[in-house]
Short mmCIF file of C-alpha atoms in Angstrom, two decimals:
data_model
loop_
_atom_site.label_atom_id
_atom_site.label_comp_id
_atom_site.label_asym_id
_atom_site.label_seq_id
_atom_site.Cartn_x
_atom_site.Cartn_y
_atom_site.Cartn_z
CA UNK K 225 -222.58 -85.37 113.50
CA UNK K 226 -221.81 -86.60 110.02
CA UNK K 227 -225.28 -87.75 109.07
CA UNK K 228 -227.40 -85.69 106.71
CA UNK K 229 -229.32 -83.21 108.72
CA UNK K 230 -232.88 -82.75 107.64
CA UNK K 231 -234.01 -80.14 110.10
CA UNK K 232 -232.23 -77.19 111.64
CA UNK K 233 -233.32 -78.45 115.07
CA UNK K 234 -231.19 -81.58 115.41
CA UNK K 235 -228.13 -79.94 116.93
CA UNK K 236 -225.56 -80.43 119.71
CA UNK K 237 -226.00 -79.25 123.29
CA UNK K 238 -224.01 -76.05 123.78
CA UNK K 239 -225.05 -75.30 127.35
CA UNK K 240 -222.16 -74.10 129.45
CA UNK K 241 -219.92 -72.85 126.65
CA UNK K 242 -218.09 -69.59 127.35
CA UNK K 243 -218.36 -67.13 124.49
CA UNK K 244 -215.78 -64.47 123.71
CA UNK K 245 -216.68 -61.47 121.57
CA UNK K 246 -213.81 -59.61 119.93
CA UNK K 247 -214.92 -56.09 119.16
CA UNK K 248 -217.57 -56.52 121.79
CA UNK K 249 -217.63 -52.81 122.54
CA UNK K 250 -219.50 -52.09 119.29
CA UNK K 251 -223.28 -52.30 119.24
CA UNK K 252 -223.51 -55.63 117.46
CA UNK K 253 -220.93 -57.27 119.71
CA UNK K 254 -222.51 -55.84 122.82
CA UNK K 255 -225.95 -56.92 121.64
CA UNK K 256 -224.80 -60.49 121.03
CA UNK K 257 -223.02 -60.51 124.41
CA UNK K 258 -226.26 -59.47 126.07
CA UNK K 259 -228.36 -62.14 124.37
CA UNK K 260 -225.88 -64.97 124.96
CA UNK K 261 -225.61 -63.97 128.62
CA UNK K 262 -229.41 -63.85 128.93
CA UNK K 263 -229.38 -67.40 127.55
CA UNK K 264 -227.11 -68.42 130.43
CA UNK K 265 -223.67 -68.35 128.82
CA UNK K 266 -220.60 -66.85 130.40
CA UNK K 267 -219.54 -64.07 128.02
CA UNK K 268 -216.22 -62.24 127.77
CA UNK K 269 -216.24 -58.97 125.83
CA UNK K 270 -212.87 -58.37 124.24
CA UNK K 271 -211.34 -55.06 123.25
CA UNK K 272 -207.86 -53.65 122.70
CA UNK K 273 -208.05 -52.12 126.17
CA UNK K 274 -209.36 -54.02 129.16
CA UNK K 275 -211.03 -50.92 130.64
CA UNK K 276 -213.05 -50.27 127.48
CA UNK K 277 -214.11 -53.92 127.44
CA UNK K 278 -215.17 -53.79 131.07
CA UNK K 279 -217.06 -50.54 130.49
CA UNK K 280 -219.02 -52.23 127.68
CA UNK K 281 -219.81 -55.16 129.98
CA UNK K 282 -220.95 -52.73 132.68
CA UNK K 283 -223.30 -51.04 130.19
CA UNK K 284 -225.35 -54.22 129.93
CA UNK K 285 -228.21 -55.30 132.18
CA UNK K 286 -227.05 -55.68 135.74
CA UNK K 287 -226.38 -59.19 136.96
CA UNK K 288 -225.62 -60.72 133.56
CA UNK K 289 -222.59 -63.03 133.42
CA UNK K 290 -220.56 -60.71 131.18
CA UNK K 291 -217.07 -59.40 131.87
CA UNK K 292 -214.50 -57.47 129.87
CA UNK K 293 -210.90 -58.33 129.00
CA UNK K 294 -208.18 -57.55 126.48
CA UNK K 295 -208.73 -59.38 123.21
CA UNK K 296 -206.01 -62.02 123.79
CA UNK K 297 -207.48 -62.89 127.19
CA UNK K 298 -211.01 -63.02 125.82
CA UNK K 299 -209.81 -65.33 123.04
CA UNK K 300 -207.86 -67.64 125.34
CA UNK K 301 -210.53 -68.00 128.01
CA UNK K 302 -213.49 -68.64 125.68
CA UNK K 303 -214.69 -71.85 124.06
CA UNK K 304 -216.12 -70.07 121.02
CA UNK K 305 -214.94 -66.67 119.81
CA UNK K 306 -217.14 -64.27 117.85
CA UNK K 307 -215.37 -61.68 115.68
CA UNK K 308 -217.43 -58.48 115.65
CA UNK K 309 -214.73 -55.89 114.98
CA UNK K 310 -215.15 -53.14 112.37
CA UNK K 311 -214.08 -54.26 108.90
CA UNK K 312 -211.14 -51.91 108.79
CA UNK K 313 -209.62 -53.57 111.85
CA UNK K 314 -210.46 -57.12 110.80
CA UNK K 315 -207.20 -58.26 109.28
CA UNK K 316 -204.89 -56.71 111.90
CA UNK K 317 -206.95 -57.99 114.84
CA UNK K 318 -206.96 -61.55 113.56
CA UNK K 319 -203.28 -61.51 112.60
CA UNK K 320 -202.46 -60.50 116.17
CA UNK K 321 -204.50 -63.35 117.69
CA UNK K 322 -203.41 -66.35 115.61
CA UNK K 323 -201.96 -68.22 118.59
CA UNK K 324 -204.83 -67.52 120.98
CA UNK K 325 -207.43 -68.58 118.40
CA UNK K 326 -205.66 -71.78 117.30
CA UNK K 327 -207.93 -74.82 117.66
CA UNK K 328 -211.02 -72.75 118.47
CA UNK K 329 -214.26 -72.19 116.65
CA UNK K 330 -214.12 -68.60 115.40
CA UNK K 331 -217.42 -67.06 114.29
CA UNK K 332 -216.98 -64.19 111.88
CA UNK K 333 -219.94 -61.82 111.64
CA UNK K 334 -218.19 -58.89 109.96
CA UNK K 335 -219.82 -57.16 106.97
CA UNK K 336 -217.38 -55.36 104.66
CA UNK K 337 -219.58 -52.45 103.58
CA UNK K 338 -219.04 -48.96 102.28
CA UNK K 339 -221.46 -46.06 102.71
CA UNK K 340 -222.19 -43.02 100.60
CA UNK K 341 -225.14 -40.69 100.16
CA UNK K 342 -227.03 -43.35 98.21
CA UNK K 343 -226.74 -45.85 101.03
CA UNK K 344 -224.50 -48.84 101.60
CA UNK K 345 -222.78 -51.23 99.23
CA UNK K 346 -220.41 -54.20 99.52
CA UNK K 347 -216.68 -53.56 99.47
CA UNK K 348 -214.48 -55.88 97.40
CA UNK K 349 -212.49 -58.31 99.53
CA UNK K 350 -209.37 -59.92 98.12
CA UNK K 351 -210.11 -63.29 99.75
CA UNK K 352 -213.78 -63.19 98.66
CA UNK K 353 -215.31 -62.34 102.03
CA UNK K 354 -214.41 -61.35 105.57
CA UNK K 355 -214.94 -64.96 106.63
CA UNK K 356 -212.57 -66.27 103.96
CA UNK K 357 -210.03 -63.66 105.01
CA UNK K 358 -210.35 -64.94 108.58
CA UNK K 359 -209.86 -68.53 107.40
CA UNK K 360 -206.80 -67.52 105.39
CA UNK K 361 -205.24 -65.80 108.42
CA UNK K 362 -206.33 -68.30 111.08
CA UNK K 363 -205.09 -71.50 109.49
CA UNK K 364 -205.37 -73.43 112.74
CA UNK K 365 -208.84 -72.22 113.72
CA UNK K 366 -212.24 -73.52 112.66
CA UNK K 367 -213.78 -70.49 110.99
CA UNK K 368 -217.56 -70.20 110.65
CA UNK K 369 -219.52 -67.23 109.28
CA UNK K 370 -222.76 -66.26 111.05
CA UNK K 371 -224.83 -63.51 112.70
CA UNK K 372 -224.39 -61.03 109.83
CA UNK K 373 -227.99 -59.89 109.64
CA UNK K 374 -228.82 -59.48 113.28
CA UNK K 375 -230.01 -55.99 114.17
CA UNK K 376 -227.90 -54.48 116.96
CA UNK K 377 -230.84 -52.26 117.88
CA UNK K 378 -233.10 -55.25 118.52
CA UNK K 379 -230.38 -57.21 120.31
CA UNK K 380 -229.96 -54.35 122.79
CA UNK K 381 -233.65 -53.46 123.14
CA UNK K 382 -235.00 -54.63 126.53
CA UNK K 383 -238.52 -54.53 125.06
CA UNK K 384 -237.62 -57.15 122.45
CA UNK K 385 -238.00 -60.61 123.95
CA UNK K 386 -237.57 -62.65 120.78
CA UNK K 387 -235.68 -62.02 117.56
CA UNK K 388 -237.67 -62.80 114.42
CA UNK K 389 -234.98 -64.11 112.08
CA UNK K 390 -232.91 -67.05 110.97
CA UNK K 391 -229.15 -66.85 111.33
CA UNK K 392 -227.37 -68.23 108.28
CA UNK K 393 -224.36 -70.28 109.36
CA UNK K 394 -221.65 -70.99 106.79
CA UNK K 395 -218.54 -73.08 106.94
CA UNK K 396 -216.66 -76.13 105.73
CA UNK K 397 -216.47 -77.89 109.11
CA UNK K 398 -219.76 -79.61 109.83
CA UNK K 399 -219.22 -80.03 113.56
CA UNK K 400 -218.40 -76.33 113.86
CA UNK K 401 -221.40 -75.12 111.83
CA UNK K 402 -223.70 -77.42 113.82
CA UNK K 403 -222.40 -75.96 117.06
CA UNK K 404 -222.84 -72.38 115.86
CA UNK K 405 -226.35 -73.17 114.65
CA UNK K 406 -227.09 -74.45 118.14
CA UNK K 407 -225.66 -71.26 119.66
CA UNK K 408 -227.91 -69.12 117.44
CA UNK K 409 -230.85 -71.20 118.63
CA UNK K 410 -230.09 -70.22 122.24
CA UNK K 411 -231.43 -66.73 121.53
CA UNK K 412 -235.24 -66.70 121.67
CA UNK K 413 -236.83 -66.53 118.21
CA UNK K 414 -233.57 -67.13 116.37
CA UNK K 415 -232.88 -70.26 114.42
CA UNK K 416 -229.47 -71.26 113.11
CA UNK K 417 -229.75 -72.49 109.53
CA UNK K 418 -226.88 -73.98 107.54
CA UNK K 419 -226.25 -71.57 104.66
CA UNK K 420 -223.46 -73.13 102.62
CA UNK K 421 -219.70 -73.39 102.46
CA UNK K 422 -217.35 -70.56 103.35
CA UNK K 423 -216.86 -69.70 99.68
CA UNK K 424 -220.50 -68.61 99.65
CA UNK K 425 -220.14 -66.24 102.63
CA UNK K 426 -219.42 -63.11 100.56
CA UNK K 427 -222.99 -62.62 99.38
CA UNK K 428 -224.37 -63.20 102.88
CA UNK K 429 -222.10 -60.48 104.25
CA UNK K 430 -222.93 -58.18 101.32
CA UNK K 431 -226.66 -58.79 101.75
CA UNK K 432 -226.50 -56.65 104.88
CA UNK K 433 -226.43 -53.68 102.47
CA UNK K 434 -229.81 -54.83 101.14
CA UNK K 435 -231.22 -55.11 104.62
CA UNK K 436 -230.08 -51.55 105.28
CA UNK K 437 -231.98 -50.44 102.13
CA UNK K 438 -235.03 -52.39 103.25
CA UNK K 439 -234.87 -50.82 106.71
CA UNK K 440 -234.75 -47.35 105.17
CA UNK K 441 -237.62 -47.94 102.80
CA UNK K 442 -239.93 -49.59 105.29
CA UNK K 443 -238.68 -48.01 108.53
CA UNK K 444 -238.03 -51.47 109.89
CA UNK K 445 -235.42 -53.73 111.47
CA UNK K 446 -235.65 -56.41 108.83
CA UNK K 447 -234.31 -59.93 109.09
CA UNK K 448 -234.56 -63.05 106.96
CA UNK K 449 -236.47 -66.26 107.45
CA UNK K 450 -235.79 -69.29 105.29
CA UNK K 451 -239.01 -70.96 104.17
CA UNK K 452 -239.76 -74.67 103.63
CA UNK K 453 -237.36 -75.85 106.33
CA UNK U 264 -245.24 -42.78 93.39
CA UNK U 265 -242.48 -40.69 94.95
CA UNK U 266 -243.68 -40.79 98.54
CA UNK U 267 -241.94 -42.97 101.07
CA UNK U 268 -243.50 -46.36 101.02
CA UNK U 269 -243.99 -47.90 104.39
CA UNK U 270 -245.51 -51.20 103.44
CA UNK U 271 -244.90 -53.50 100.51
CA UNK U 272 -248.66 -53.52 99.85
CA UNK U 273 -249.20 -49.98 98.60
CA UNK U 274 -248.50 -50.63 94.94
CA UNK U 275 -249.86 -49.82 91.48
CA UNK U 276 -252.54 -51.83 89.68
CA UNK U 277 -250.87 -54.05 87.10
CA UNK U 278 -253.96 -55.91 85.91
CA UNK U 279 -253.98 -56.34 82.16
CA UNK U 280 -250.25 -56.02 81.53
CA UNK U 281 -248.82 -58.41 78.97
CA UNK U 282 -245.65 -60.11 80.16
CA UNK U 283 -242.91 -61.36 77.87
CA UNK U 284 -240.41 -63.93 79.09
CA UNK U 285 -237.13 -64.17 77.20
CA UNK U 286 -235.65 -67.59 77.75
CA UNK U 287 -239.11 -68.77 78.64
CA UNK U 288 -238.36 -72.29 77.48
CA UNK U 289 -236.20 -72.95 80.57
CA UNK U 290 -237.85 -74.18 83.75
CA UNK U 291 -237.75 -70.88 85.60
CA UNK U 292 -239.12 -68.91 82.66
CA UNK U 293 -241.81 -71.47 82.01
CA UNK U 294 -242.72 -71.54 85.67
CA UNK U 295 -243.08 -67.76 85.83
CA UNK U 296 -245.09 -67.80 82.59
CA UNK U 297 -247.46 -70.31 84.14
CA UNK U 298 -247.97 -68.34 87.35
CA UNK U 299 -248.46 -64.99 85.61
CA UNK U 300 -250.96 -66.59 83.24
CA UNK U 301 -252.80 -68.19 86.16
CA UNK U 302 -253.00 -64.69 87.63
CA UNK U 303 -254.76 -63.53 84.47
CA UNK U 304 -251.95 -61.95 82.49
CA UNK U 305 -251.35 -62.49 78.79
CA UNK U 306 -247.90 -64.07 78.58
CA UNK U 307 -245.58 -64.41 75.61
CA UNK U 308 -242.77 -66.93 75.94
CA UNK U 309 -239.79 -65.86 73.87
CA UNK U 310 -237.07 -68.04 72.42
CA UNK U 311 -234.60 -67.88 69.55
CA UNK U 312 -236.95 -70.09 67.55
CA UNK U 313 -240.69 -69.51 67.46
CA UNK U 314 -241.44 -73.25 67.36
CA UNK U 315 -239.48 -73.91 70.55
CA UNK U 316 -241.26 -71.03 72.23
CA UNK U 317 -244.65 -72.33 71.15
CA UNK U 318 -243.77 -75.85 72.31
CA UNK U 319 -242.93 -74.46 75.77
CA UNK U 320 -246.26 -72.61 75.84
CA UNK U 321 -248.04 -75.82 74.80
CA UNK U 322 -246.37 -77.69 77.69
CA UNK U 323 -248.24 -75.55 80.21
CA UNK U 324 -251.72 -76.14 81.58
CA UNK U 325 -254.30 -76.13 78.84
CA UNK U 326 -256.31 -72.97 78.43
CA UNK U 327 -253.78 -70.58 79.92
CA UNK U 328 -253.25 -67.31 78.01
CA UNK U 329 -249.66 -68.16 77.02
CA UNK U 330 -248.23 -68.16 73.52
CA UNK U 331 -244.77 -68.50 72.04
CA UNK U 332 -242.83 -66.19 69.73
CA UNK U 333 -239.32 -65.32 68.65
CA UNK U 334 -237.54 -63.16 71.25
CA UNK U 335 -237.85 -59.88 69.29
CA UNK U 336 -241.60 -60.39 68.89
CA UNK U 337 -242.05 -61.33 72.54
CA UNK U 338 -240.12 -58.18 73.52
CA UNK U 339 -242.05 -55.87 71.20
CA UNK U 340 -245.52 -57.13 72.06
CA UNK U 341 -245.11 -57.17 75.86
CA UNK U 342 -245.51 -54.37 78.41
CA UNK U 343 -242.96 -55.85 80.79
CA UNK U 344 -240.19 -58.20 79.72
CA UNK U 345 -238.61 -60.78 82.05
CA UNK U 346 -235.09 -61.97 81.18
CA UNK U 347 -234.74 -65.61 82.19
CA UNK U 348 -232.06 -66.77 79.77
CA UNK U 349 -229.07 -68.85 80.90
CA UNK U 350 -226.19 -66.68 82.11
CA UNK U 351 -223.94 -67.67 79.22
CA UNK U 352 -226.43 -66.27 76.72
CA UNK U 353 -227.28 -63.17 78.75
CA UNK U 354 -225.06 -60.58 77.11
CA UNK U 355 -225.63 -61.67 73.52
CA UNK U 356 -229.40 -61.93 73.93
CA UNK U 357 -229.70 -58.45 75.37
CA UNK U 358 -227.33 -56.89 72.84
CA UNK U 359 -229.52 -58.26 70.06
CA UNK U 360 -232.72 -56.79 71.56
CA UNK U 361 -231.68 -53.23 72.42
CA UNK U 362 -234.20 -51.65 70.06
CA UNK U 363 -237.13 -53.89 71.00
CA UNK U 364 -236.53 -53.35 74.73
CA UNK U 365 -236.08 -49.56 74.55
CA UNK U 366 -238.48 -47.76 76.88
CA UNK U 367 -239.69 -50.96 78.53
CA UNK U 368 -239.37 -52.30 82.03
CA UNK U 369 -236.95 -55.20 81.80
CA UNK U 370 -236.87 -57.59 84.76
CA UNK U 371 -233.61 -59.49 85.05
CA UNK U 372 -233.78 -62.70 87.10
CA UNK U 373 -230.56 -64.30 85.91
CA UNK U 374 -228.15 -65.82 88.45
CA UNK U 375 -224.52 -66.02 87.28
CA UNK U 376 -223.49 -69.24 89.03
CA UNK U 377 -220.88 -71.89 88.51
CA UNK U 378 -221.18 -75.51 89.64
CA UNK U 379 -218.60 -78.05 90.70
CA UNK U 380 -218.62 -81.19 92.84
CA UNK U 381 -218.84 -79.08 96.01
CA UNK U 382 -221.97 -77.32 94.83
CA UNK U 383 -222.62 -73.92 93.33
CA UNK U 384 -220.83 -70.60 93.70
CA UNK U 385 -221.18 -67.10 92.24
CA UNK U 386 -219.30 -66.25 89.07
CA UNK U 387 -217.53 -62.90 88.86
CA UNK U 388 -219.36 -60.41 86.62
CA UNK U 389 -217.46 -57.48 85.17
CA UNK U 390 -220.37 -55.08 85.65
CA UNK U 391 -221.02 -56.32 89.21
CA UNK U 392 -224.13 -58.38 88.50
CA UNK U 393 -226.28 -59.71 85.68
CA UNK U 394 -228.73 -56.88 86.32
CA UNK U 395 -226.02 -54.24 86.07
CA UNK U 396 -224.79 -55.85 82.87
CA UNK U 397 -228.34 -55.60 81.52
CA UNK U 398 -228.53 -51.93 82.53
CA UNK U 399 -225.18 -51.24 80.84
CA UNK U 400 -226.35 -52.85 77.60
CA UNK U 401 -229.95 -51.59 77.63
CA UNK U 402 -229.33 -47.90 78.15
CA UNK U 403 -232.83 -46.99 77.08
CA UNK U 404 -234.67 -49.60 79.14
CA UNK U 405 -235.74 -49.47 82.77
CA UNK U 406 -233.89 -52.41 84.27
CA UNK U 407 -235.13 -54.03 87.47
CA UNK U 408 -233.72 -57.15 89.17
CA UNK U 409 -236.20 -59.63 90.69
CA UNK U 410 -237.40 -63.25 90.91
CA UNK U 411 -233.92 -64.69 91.55
CA UNK U 412 -234.88 -67.05 94.34
CA UNK U 413 -238.07 -68.51 93.00
CA UNK U 414 -237.99 -72.30 92.75
CA UNK U 415 -238.80 -73.47 89.23
CA UNK U 416 -239.97 -76.77 90.66
CA UNK U 417 -242.60 -75.08 92.82
CA UNK U 418 -243.66 -72.67 90.06
CA UNK U 419 -244.42 -75.62 87.79
CA UNK U 420 -245.95 -77.89 90.43
CA UNK U 421 -249.76 -78.08 90.01
CA UNK U 422 -250.04 -79.18 93.66
CA UNK U 423 -248.50 -75.92 94.86
CA UNK U 424 -251.17 -73.26 95.12
CA UNK U 425 -249.19 -70.58 96.91
CA UNK U 426 -245.49 -69.74 96.92
CA UNK U 427 -244.07 -69.12 100.39
CA UNK U 428 -241.48 -66.40 99.71
CA UNK U 429 -240.78 -62.74 99.23
CA UNK U 430 -239.40 -61.56 95.91
CA UNK U 431 -236.64 -58.99 96.37
CA UNK U 432 -237.02 -56.26 93.77
CA UNK U 433 -234.00 -54.04 93.06
CA UNK U 434 -233.59 -51.01 90.88
CA UNK U 435 -232.92 -47.29 90.64
CA UNK U 436 -236.30 -46.37 89.06
CA UNK U 437 -238.94 -46.22 91.76
CA UNK U 438 -241.93 -46.44 89.43
CA UNK U 439 -240.43 -49.53 87.81
CA UNK U 440 -239.60 -51.30 91.06
CA UNK U 441 -243.09 -50.54 92.41
CA UNK U 442 -244.63 -52.07 89.32
CA UNK U 443 -242.50 -55.21 89.53
CA UNK U 444 -243.30 -55.54 93.24
CA UNK U 445 -246.96 -55.43 92.27
CA UNK U 446 -246.39 -58.10 89.61
CA UNK U 447 -244.73 -60.38 92.16
CA UNK U 448 -247.76 -59.89 94.37
CA UNK U 449 -250.02 -61.27 91.63
CA UNK U 450 -248.70 -64.76 92.35
CA UNK U 451 -250.44 -66.25 95.41
CA UNK U 452 -248.23 -66.25 98.49
CA UNK U 453 -245.53 -64.09 96.93
CA UNK U 454 -244.81 -60.59 98.07
CA UNK U 455 -242.67 -58.11 96.18
CA UNK U 456 -240.31 -56.33 98.57
CA UNK U 457 -238.00 -53.47 97.60
CA UNK U 458 -234.48 -54.78 98.08
CA UNK U 459 -232.18 -51.89 97.20
CA UNK U 460 -230.52 -50.20 94.26
CA UNK U 461 -229.18 -52.05 91.25
CA UNK U 462 -225.64 -51.84 92.61
CA UNK U 463 -226.77 -54.19 95.37
CA UNK U 464 -228.16 -56.83 92.99
CA UNK U 465 -224.96 -58.92 92.83
CA UNK U 466 -225.34 -60.46 96.25
CA UNK U 467 -229.03 -61.22 95.67
CA UNK U 468 -228.16 -63.11 92.49
CA UNK U 469 -225.24 -64.85 94.23
CA UNK U 470 -227.43 -65.80 97.18
CA UNK U 471 -229.11 -68.35 94.93
CA UNK U 472 -225.98 -70.47 95.52
CA UNK U 473 -226.76 -70.43 99.24
CA UNK U 474 -230.35 -71.47 98.61
CA UNK U 475 -229.04 -74.39 96.56
CA UNK U 476 -226.86 -75.41 99.54
CA UNK U 477 -229.82 -75.06 101.87
CA UNK U 478 -232.00 -77.15 99.56
CA UNK U 479 -229.38 -79.90 99.53
CA UNK U 480 -228.88 -79.94 103.27
CA UNK U 481 -232.55 -79.86 104.20
CA UNK U 482 -234.06 -81.52 101.12
CA UNK U 483 -236.22 -78.44 100.63
CA UNK U 484 -237.25 -75.78 98.13
CA UNK U 485 -236.19 -72.89 100.29
CA UNK U 486 -237.16 -69.27 99.81
CA UNK U 487 -236.70 -66.09 101.84
CA UNK U 488 -239.13 -64.01 103.83
CA UNK U 489 -238.22 -60.57 105.07
CA UNK U 490 -239.30 -60.04 108.67
CA UNK U 491 -240.59 -56.87 110.39
CA UNK U 492 -242.23 -55.48 107.23
#
C-alpha cells in the first residue's frame, strides 16, 4: 500500500464492507446508499431518528440490502462511515459521534455552500473545509474527503446505469484514501482518483458551487473527469 | 448573446483578435502565446522589459506571429489581454496598467499557491481570488478568469497536437465569458466551458494545487473535463 501508485486502478478489494451513511435521509446520502447497495454492499442509513432512517431505506428499490438505524448504531455497525449531513448540522453530529467513529474510516462529502438569488457560493469554514473540521473533531478517526460532486439526481435515477465522473478522494492516510478510491470504483462508471491532502479539500468542496452554475447554464448534471490518468 | 446557452459550442467568432499576454515570459504565458499563435492569432508577449519579452517570443517556433513588448504596449495594442504574471507581482502589475487595460477584456489565469515539502496549497487572498483582486483593481476592465489548469509543459510540447481538457471560464459579463470560451476553443482539443461568476473563481484557482498532487501521484499532466455537457 505504500508504493507509488501510477494508476487509479491498483486498489484494495473492498467487497463485503458494510457502509454507514450519516444523514442518509437526504438525497445525496440516499443516492449513495442505493448505489453501494446495488454494488452488493450492506448499507446502513443513519439518522437522528431510527424511523426516519428506516423510511429512507424503504424508499429505495425493493430488495436492496439497506436498512435504517439511529446515527450511533449506523456508525458502530459499519466498516466505513460516510458523512452526508447538511452543513449546518455537521459539527454537532460529528461531536456527538466521536466514540462510535473512533478507529474508523470516515468519508466526508459535505459541501459548505450558501445560496442567494445569484446562485451558490462557498461559505468560509474556520478549519479550512468541512473535511478538516471533521478531522479536527474526530481525532481518532481516519478522515477522508470524497463524493462531493456526485449528482443526487443521477444517483437516484433508475434509468442511469453508470455515472460519468471521477470521484476525487483526499486525505493524509494513504491506506484510507486507497480504500475509498476502491469504494468509488464499485459504482459503475465512477473512478476514485486521489486528489491531494486534506488541506486541499476546501476547493473541492467549494467547486460544487461551480458545478451548480454549470448545471444551470447547460441544463445538465455535470461531473468532472481527470484527464491523462 | 443574452439567450440561455445550452452547449459550449454556440460562441462568437474570435478570428483575427490580437492577444496580449502579460507575464508572457513565464512558461504558462509562453505556452499560451504559442498555442494562440498556432491558431492564427497575432500575439504580443508582455514583460517589464521589452528585450526579455522579445527573447521569449524568439524562443517559440520560428515563423509564429508572436512579438515582444513592454507590458503597457502589449496591453494597449491587444484586443484581449491575458494576465499570466506570478502571483507575487499580480497586484502591482495590474495597478500599473489600469489605464491601458480600461475597456478591455482581461483574462486572469493566475493561481495564488504556496509550496512546502508536502506539496502545494492555496494562499488566502483578501479579495477572495486573484480574479476578484483583478476586478477590484481594474474597475473599467471586463475581467474574466480562465486557463488556470492548463499544463505549461503540454502547451510548449511540440509533440502535443491537442490538449485534452476543458477550460473553465468565469465572470459576470456574459459577452466577455462567451468570447473567452471561444478563444479557448481555438486551441485544438480545448473547450471553453462557463464555470460560474467571478465570486466562484477562488476554488478554481486553488484547484490547481489538487492537479499538482494528482500529477505527482500519477506522474501525469492532468486536466479536467466536464461531463454531461
